[in-house]
Amino acid sequence: MRTSTDPSAATAERYRQFAAVEATGLSACYEEWARGVAGDPAAVALIDHLPPAKRQPNLVFTSARFLGAPVSPYPAFADWLGEHWHEVEGVALTHATQTNEAGRCAVLLPALAALAGQVRAGGAPLALIEVGASAGLCLHPDRYSYRYATPTGERMLHPVGGPSPVVLDCMVTGPAPIPERMPAVIWRAGIDLNPLSVTRQADVDWLDALIWPEHDDRRARLRAAVAVARRHPAEIVQGDLNEQVGALVGRARAETPAGTMIVVFHTAVLLYLDPEAQARFAAHMRRLPVRWLSNEAQGVVPGVLEKLVRVPAVSSDFVLALDGDPIAFTQPHGRSIRWF
Ligand SMILES: C[S@@+](CC[C@H](N)C(=O)[O-])C[C@H]1O[C@@H](n2cnc3c(N)ncnc32)[C@H](O)[C@@H]1O
C-alpha cells in the first residue's frame, strides 16, 4: 500500500510521501500543500481529528477544494484550512476518493475490440460489467471518439453514430493494431461500494474536485463524458464486487442473446482491496463464464506481476491484463499504452 493511503503511517509522513511520490510532476499545488502540511504541526493536529483511513492527502485536499479552497501558496491554504476545518472534516467523513476517469477507455477499447473480433468476423456483441465503476464513465467506451497517436501516424475511431463530443487522446507503441471499428456493446452495468450518479450535481461536483488542480484537460473531459453518460445512464449496483459479481454475470447472461461475450473489467480498483479479497476476486474471474480485463497498478492483481517479463518505463504505469496475462503497460489516466 502507498504510504499516503496507509492508515498506520504517521500523518506528516503520509503527506511528505504524497508530495515526493504522487504529486511531484503532476500537481505543483498539491506538492506544495502536502509538503506544507508535513512541516506544519497545527495542520497535522487538525487532520489527526479524522480517523486514520480518512487522513489521506488526496481526500483532505479534495474535500477542501470541493468547499471552495482556492489554489494558492501553502500559507494561504493553511489559513483557509484552519478557518474551514469543521466543514472539511464533514466532507471527508462522508466522501471517498473515487476518481472516475473516462480517459481510461482509450486503453481498454483496443482490447475490447480484439475480444469481440475473436468470436466473430465483424465482432461479437459485448456485455460489459465494470467492477468499481464509480459513476460509470468507463462503461461507455463505444460512445467516445479516440485519437490514437501511433508510430505510423494518427488514427481516429468514432462511435457508430458519428464523432463524439468526448475525444480521448492516447499515444500507442508496440505491435497491437488499433481497431478498425467500434465493438457493439449491447448490455452494460457496474458495481460499486458507493455508486455516484452522473445525474446528481453534488456527485459530479465531487468528481470535479477529485481532479487535481492543474489538470484542466481532464476537467473538460469529465464534463463532456458526464453529458454523454447522462443521455444513457448505466445501472450501477451498490455493493461489494466480490459479493455482487456472480449475480450480475448471471443477469448479463439471462438478458443478452446467445453468442454475446461477457467482459468483466476494472481499472484502478483492486488497490482498495486487501490481498485476501483480491485473491477471491481473481478466483471468481477464473470460475465465471467471462473474459476478464484488468487495468491496475502493478502488483495488485494476483498472478499478473509474476508473469511480467518486462519492466515499465515509468514505475507508476498500470498493467493491462487479459484473463490474468499481462498484455500492455498503460499510463494511469489512459494517456498512453505500450503493447508487449
Ligand atoms: C479510483 S475509483 C476508479 C473508478 C473507475 N474504475 C475509473 O477507473 O475511473 C475506485 C472505485 O472502486 C470502488 N471500490 C473500491 N472497493 C470496492 C469494492 N470492494 N467493491 C466495489 N467497489 C469498490 C470505489 O468506491 C471507487 O468508486
XYZ file of C-alpha atoms and ligand atoms in Angstrom:
367
model
C 0.000 0.000 0.000
C 1.260 3.518 -0.749
C 2.333 5.414 2.350
C -0.134 8.245 1.697
C -3.075 5.817 1.833
C -1.616 3.633 4.601
C -3.692 4.389 7.713
C -0.957 3.071 10.005
C 1.602 5.661 8.838
C 2.082 8.958 10.703
C 0.203 11.861 9.111
C 3.284 14.034 8.452
C 4.984 11.089 6.778
C 1.914 10.364 4.650
C 1.913 13.961 3.388
C 5.670 14.001 2.828
C 5.413 10.826 0.748
C 2.438 12.134 -1.193
C 4.422 15.255 -2.100
C 7.536 13.321 -3.081
C 5.970 10.373 -4.915
C 2.418 11.018 -6.032
C 2.122 14.760 -6.580
C 5.574 15.535 -7.872
C 5.476 16.352 -11.572
C 1.662 16.090 -11.601
C 0.447 18.914 -9.392
C 2.673 21.736 -8.180
C -0.188 22.925 -5.940
C -0.729 19.564 -4.187
C 3.002 19.019 -3.926
C 3.364 22.370 -2.139
C 0.293 21.814 0.072
C 1.424 18.317 1.069
C 4.962 19.466 1.855
C 3.465 22.350 3.795
C 1.188 20.110 5.866
C 4.063 17.690 6.574
C 6.040 20.555 8.151
C 3.095 22.217 9.926
C 2.199 20.656 13.311
C -1.003 22.749 13.540
C -2.340 21.369 10.245
C -1.296 17.838 11.189
C -3.153 18.206 14.510
C -6.337 19.202 12.657
C -6.069 16.327 10.210
C -5.448 13.904 13.070
C -9.023 14.581 14.215
C -10.059 12.358 11.299
C -9.979 8.558 11.545
C -6.684 7.242 10.091
C -8.230 5.994 6.839
C -9.624 9.488 6.176
C -6.366 11.393 6.714
C -5.072 10.703 3.204
C -3.869 13.832 1.399
C -5.970 13.281 -1.700
C -9.170 13.103 0.364
C -8.388 16.113 2.556
C -7.311 18.312 -0.380
C -10.294 17.239 -2.487
C -12.668 17.990 0.395
C -11.121 21.443 0.755
C -11.396 22.212 -2.957
C -14.959 20.827 -3.063
C -15.747 23.511 -0.469
C -14.041 26.234 -2.493
C -10.454 26.363 -1.201
C -8.608 28.387 -3.834
C -5.428 27.159 -5.479
C -2.896 29.206 -3.536
C 0.530 29.095 -1.900
C 0.654 26.934 1.242
C 0.415 29.717 3.882
C -2.913 30.905 2.422
C -4.165 27.302 2.233
C -3.142 26.701 5.866
C -5.177 29.759 6.931
C -8.150 28.605 4.842
C -7.970 25.093 6.314
C -7.900 26.457 9.855
C -10.967 28.609 9.222
C -12.967 25.875 7.440
C -11.778 22.753 9.248
C -15.206 21.821 10.576
C -16.728 21.742 7.061
C -13.698 19.963 5.592
C -13.987 17.286 8.255
C -17.680 16.806 7.448
C -16.987 16.315 3.736
C -14.014 13.998 4.302
C -16.052 11.823 6.659
C -18.884 11.386 4.166
C -16.965 11.090 0.884
C -14.325 8.821 -0.634
C -11.627 9.133 -3.272
C -13.341 7.597 -6.274
C -11.977 9.464 -9.257
C -13.759 8.397 -12.427
C -11.532 8.823 -15.476
C -13.220 8.271 -18.855
C -9.755 8.583 -20.450
C -9.011 5.037 -19.293
C -11.393 3.796 -22.004
C -8.639 4.603 -24.521
C -6.540 1.722 -23.217
C -9.485 -0.638 -22.738
C -11.037 -0.167 -26.168
C -8.426 -1.949 -28.354
C -8.595 -4.986 -26.054
C -12.400 -4.961 -26.078
C -12.496 -4.711 -29.879
C -9.977 -7.547 -30.201
C -12.086 -9.710 -27.898
C -15.225 -9.054 -29.910
C -13.326 -9.906 -33.100
C -12.041 -13.201 -31.700
C -15.546 -14.609 -31.637
C -16.967 -13.486 -34.937
C -15.694 -11.713 -38.039
C -17.130 -8.214 -37.738
C -17.322 -8.655 -33.957
C -19.491 -10.392 -31.391
C -21.735 -8.206 -29.254
C -20.329 -7.415 -25.836
C -21.928 -7.242 -22.404
C -19.758 -5.082 -20.151
C -19.602 -5.356 -16.379
C -17.360 -2.850 -14.644
C -16.498 -3.555 -11.021
C -15.563 -0.445 -9.043
C -17.373 1.722 -11.584
C -17.678 4.939 -9.512
C -20.128 6.968 -11.676
C -19.793 4.565 -14.616
C -17.959 6.840 -17.072
C -15.817 3.908 -18.247
C -18.962 1.926 -19.103
C -19.393 3.891 -22.351
C -16.243 3.060 -24.368
C -18.316 2.779 -27.563
C -19.725 6.302 -27.117
C -16.431 8.222 -27.132
C -14.130 9.163 -30.014
C -10.458 8.204 -29.898
C -7.337 9.810 -31.353
C -4.512 7.283 -31.240
C -1.026 8.631 -31.930
C 0.904 5.674 -33.375
C 4.455 5.437 -34.740
C 2.936 5.497 -38.252
C 0.599 8.434 -37.718
C -2.666 9.462 -36.128
C -5.680 7.132 -36.160
C -9.208 8.258 -35.308
C -12.001 5.967 -34.217
C -15.571 7.192 -33.763
C -18.809 5.743 -32.416
C -21.058 4.071 -34.969
C -23.379 7.090 -34.995
C -20.572 9.599 -35.711
C -17.987 11.633 -33.747
C -18.480 12.028 -30.017
C -18.062 15.305 -28.112
C -15.592 13.332 -25.954
C -12.311 12.761 -27.786
C -9.788 10.641 -25.901
C -6.136 11.046 -26.870
C -3.776 8.138 -26.408
C -0.210 7.521 -27.522
C 0.389 3.956 -28.691
C 3.610 1.990 -29.028
C 4.062 -1.705 -29.763
C 2.569 -4.198 -32.138
C -1.172 -4.440 -31.384
C -3.418 -2.916 -34.037
C -5.803 -0.023 -33.496
C -9.361 -1.267 -34.069
C -10.993 -0.508 -37.397
C -14.447 -0.231 -35.883
C -16.196 0.134 -32.555
C -17.231 -3.043 -30.789
C -21.002 -3.329 -30.314
C -21.928 -3.060 -26.653
C -25.467 -4.354 -26.141
C -25.587 -4.549 -22.351
C -23.687 -2.776 -19.603
C -23.792 -2.413 -15.829
C -21.445 -1.680 -12.969
C -20.866 -2.462 -9.316
C -19.572 -0.031 -6.730
C -19.455 0.137 -2.936
C -20.681 3.704 -3.279
C -22.076 4.402 -6.754
C -22.011 8.033 -7.814
C -24.690 9.317 -10.142
C -24.000 11.378 -13.250
C -27.454 12.903 -12.823
C -26.793 14.172 -9.268
C -24.980 17.519 -9.379
C -23.335 17.078 -5.963
C -21.761 13.820 -7.184
C -20.498 15.475 -10.367
C -19.068 18.356 -8.303
C -17.255 15.801 -6.146
C -15.824 14.088 -9.255
C -14.709 17.523 -10.453
C -12.984 18.285 -7.140
C -11.215 14.907 -7.309
C -9.372 16.071 -10.421
C -6.121 17.695 -9.379
C -5.900 21.469 -9.761
C -3.731 21.793 -12.859
C -5.485 19.048 -14.871
C -7.863 21.259 -16.832
C -7.956 18.870 -19.798
C -9.292 16.139 -17.513
C -11.882 18.535 -16.047
C -13.175 19.376 -19.533
C -13.273 15.665 -20.375
C -15.215 14.912 -17.198
C -17.903 17.443 -18.107
C -18.207 16.109 -21.654
C -18.255 12.459 -20.527
C -20.896 13.212 -17.899
C -23.065 14.745 -20.619
C -22.709 11.571 -22.721
C -23.420 9.276 -19.762
C -26.456 11.341 -18.736
C -28.074 10.540 -22.068
C -27.617 6.793 -21.455
C -27.495 6.207 -17.673
C -25.965 2.800 -16.927
C -27.135 0.823 -13.923
C -24.582 0.600 -11.120
C -25.378 -1.962 -8.445
C -24.457 -0.868 -4.932
C -22.290 -3.394 -3.097
C -19.004 -5.195 -2.779
C -17.602 -6.507 -6.059
C -16.920 -9.964 -4.630
C -20.483 -10.235 -3.338
C -22.200 -8.914 -6.450
C -20.224 -10.019 -9.482
C -21.651 -13.559 -9.775
C -25.267 -12.349 -9.767
C -24.546 -9.589 -12.283
C -22.844 -12.040 -14.646
C -25.935 -14.238 -14.296
C -28.144 -11.300 -15.227
C -25.983 -10.418 -18.225
C -26.295 -13.997 -19.480
C -30.043 -14.039 -18.973
C -30.635 -10.655 -20.610
C -28.459 -10.977 -23.744
C -28.689 -13.280 -26.793
C -26.536 -16.408 -27.103
C -23.126 -15.538 -28.549
C -22.762 -12.360 -26.507
C -19.365 -12.097 -24.889
C -19.466 -11.019 -21.264
C -16.426 -8.979 -20.246
C -15.769 -8.069 -16.629
C -13.311 -5.214 -16.388
C -11.876 -2.864 -13.808
C -9.420 0.000 -13.644
C -7.821 1.497 -10.521
C -9.956 -0.591 -8.151
C -8.176 -3.663 -6.777
C -5.720 -1.415 -4.913
C -8.583 -0.762 -2.481
C -8.963 -4.474 -1.625
C -6.885 -6.428 0.870
C -4.865 -9.373 -0.525
C -7.477 -11.917 0.532
C -10.256 -10.050 -1.288
C -8.014 -9.578 -4.346
C -7.389 -13.338 -4.448
C -11.109 -14.074 -4.019
C -11.921 -11.795 -6.925
C -9.300 -13.431 -9.170
C -10.822 -16.829 -8.287
C -14.285 -15.545 -9.324
C -12.832 -14.413 -12.645
C -11.357 -17.849 -13.323
C -14.591 -19.611 -12.400
C -17.212 -17.434 -14.109
C -18.027 -17.711 -17.862
C -16.480 -14.333 -18.701
C -13.385 -12.709 -20.155
C -11.511 -10.625 -17.616
C -9.805 -7.359 -18.489
C -7.883 -5.624 -15.713
C -6.055 -2.299 -15.823
C -4.436 -1.852 -12.464
C -1.294 -0.754 -10.659
C 1.484 -3.319 -10.719
C 1.222 -5.944 -8.021
C -2.454 -5.640 -7.121
C -3.917 -8.262 -9.490
C -2.975 -11.721 -8.194
C -0.631 -13.553 -10.554
C -0.100 -10.705 -13.032
C 3.142 -9.314 -11.596
C 4.698 -12.789 -11.593
C 4.011 -13.097 -15.333
C 5.544 -9.720 -16.244
C 8.691 -10.220 -18.261
C 9.377 -6.500 -18.767
C 9.775 -3.531 -16.514
C 7.711 -0.424 -17.175
C 9.383 2.777 -18.369
C 7.549 4.629 -15.581
C 7.125 2.954 -12.200
C 3.574 4.304 -11.771
C 2.402 2.627 -15.011
C -0.581 0.295 -14.782
C -0.607 -3.197 -16.264
C -3.369 -4.149 -18.695
C -4.053 -7.881 -18.410
C -6.449 -10.213 -20.176
C -7.585 -13.258 -18.213
C -4.646 -12.675 -15.865
C -1.992 -12.430 -18.612
C -0.261 -9.036 -18.947
C -0.631 -7.511 -22.417
C 0.454 -3.851 -22.058
C 1.679 -1.092 -19.781
C -0.673 1.868 -19.599
C -0.441 5.400 -18.260
C -2.754 5.516 -15.206
C -5.149 8.046 -16.757
C -5.172 6.367 -20.183
C -2.860 8.822 -21.933
C -0.623 6.078 -23.377
C -0.410 2.373 -23.982
C 2.683 0.278 -24.647
C 1.774 -3.148 -26.003
C 4.023 -6.097 -25.337
C -10.380 5.119 -8.091
S -12.056 4.704 -8.379
C -11.939 4.139 -10.077
C -13.239 4.286 -10.819
C -13.228 3.794 -12.266
N -12.952 2.384 -12.321
C -12.240 4.551 -13.112
O -11.191 3.974 -13.460
O -12.460 5.695 -13.446
C -12.242 3.172 -7.477
C -13.681 2.761 -7.269
O -13.717 1.441 -6.727
C -14.754 1.370 -5.789
N -14.491 0.234 -4.895
C -13.460 0.093 -4.041
N -13.552 -1.096 -3.388
C -14.662 -1.719 -3.855
C -15.301 -2.948 -3.565
N -14.813 -3.797 -2.667
N -16.419 -3.261 -4.233
C -16.950 -2.395 -5.146
N -16.391 -1.203 -5.455
C -15.262 -0.864 -4.822
C -14.719 2.715 -5.109
O -15.943 3.000 -4.452
C -14.430 3.633 -6.277
O -15.614 4.142 -6.857
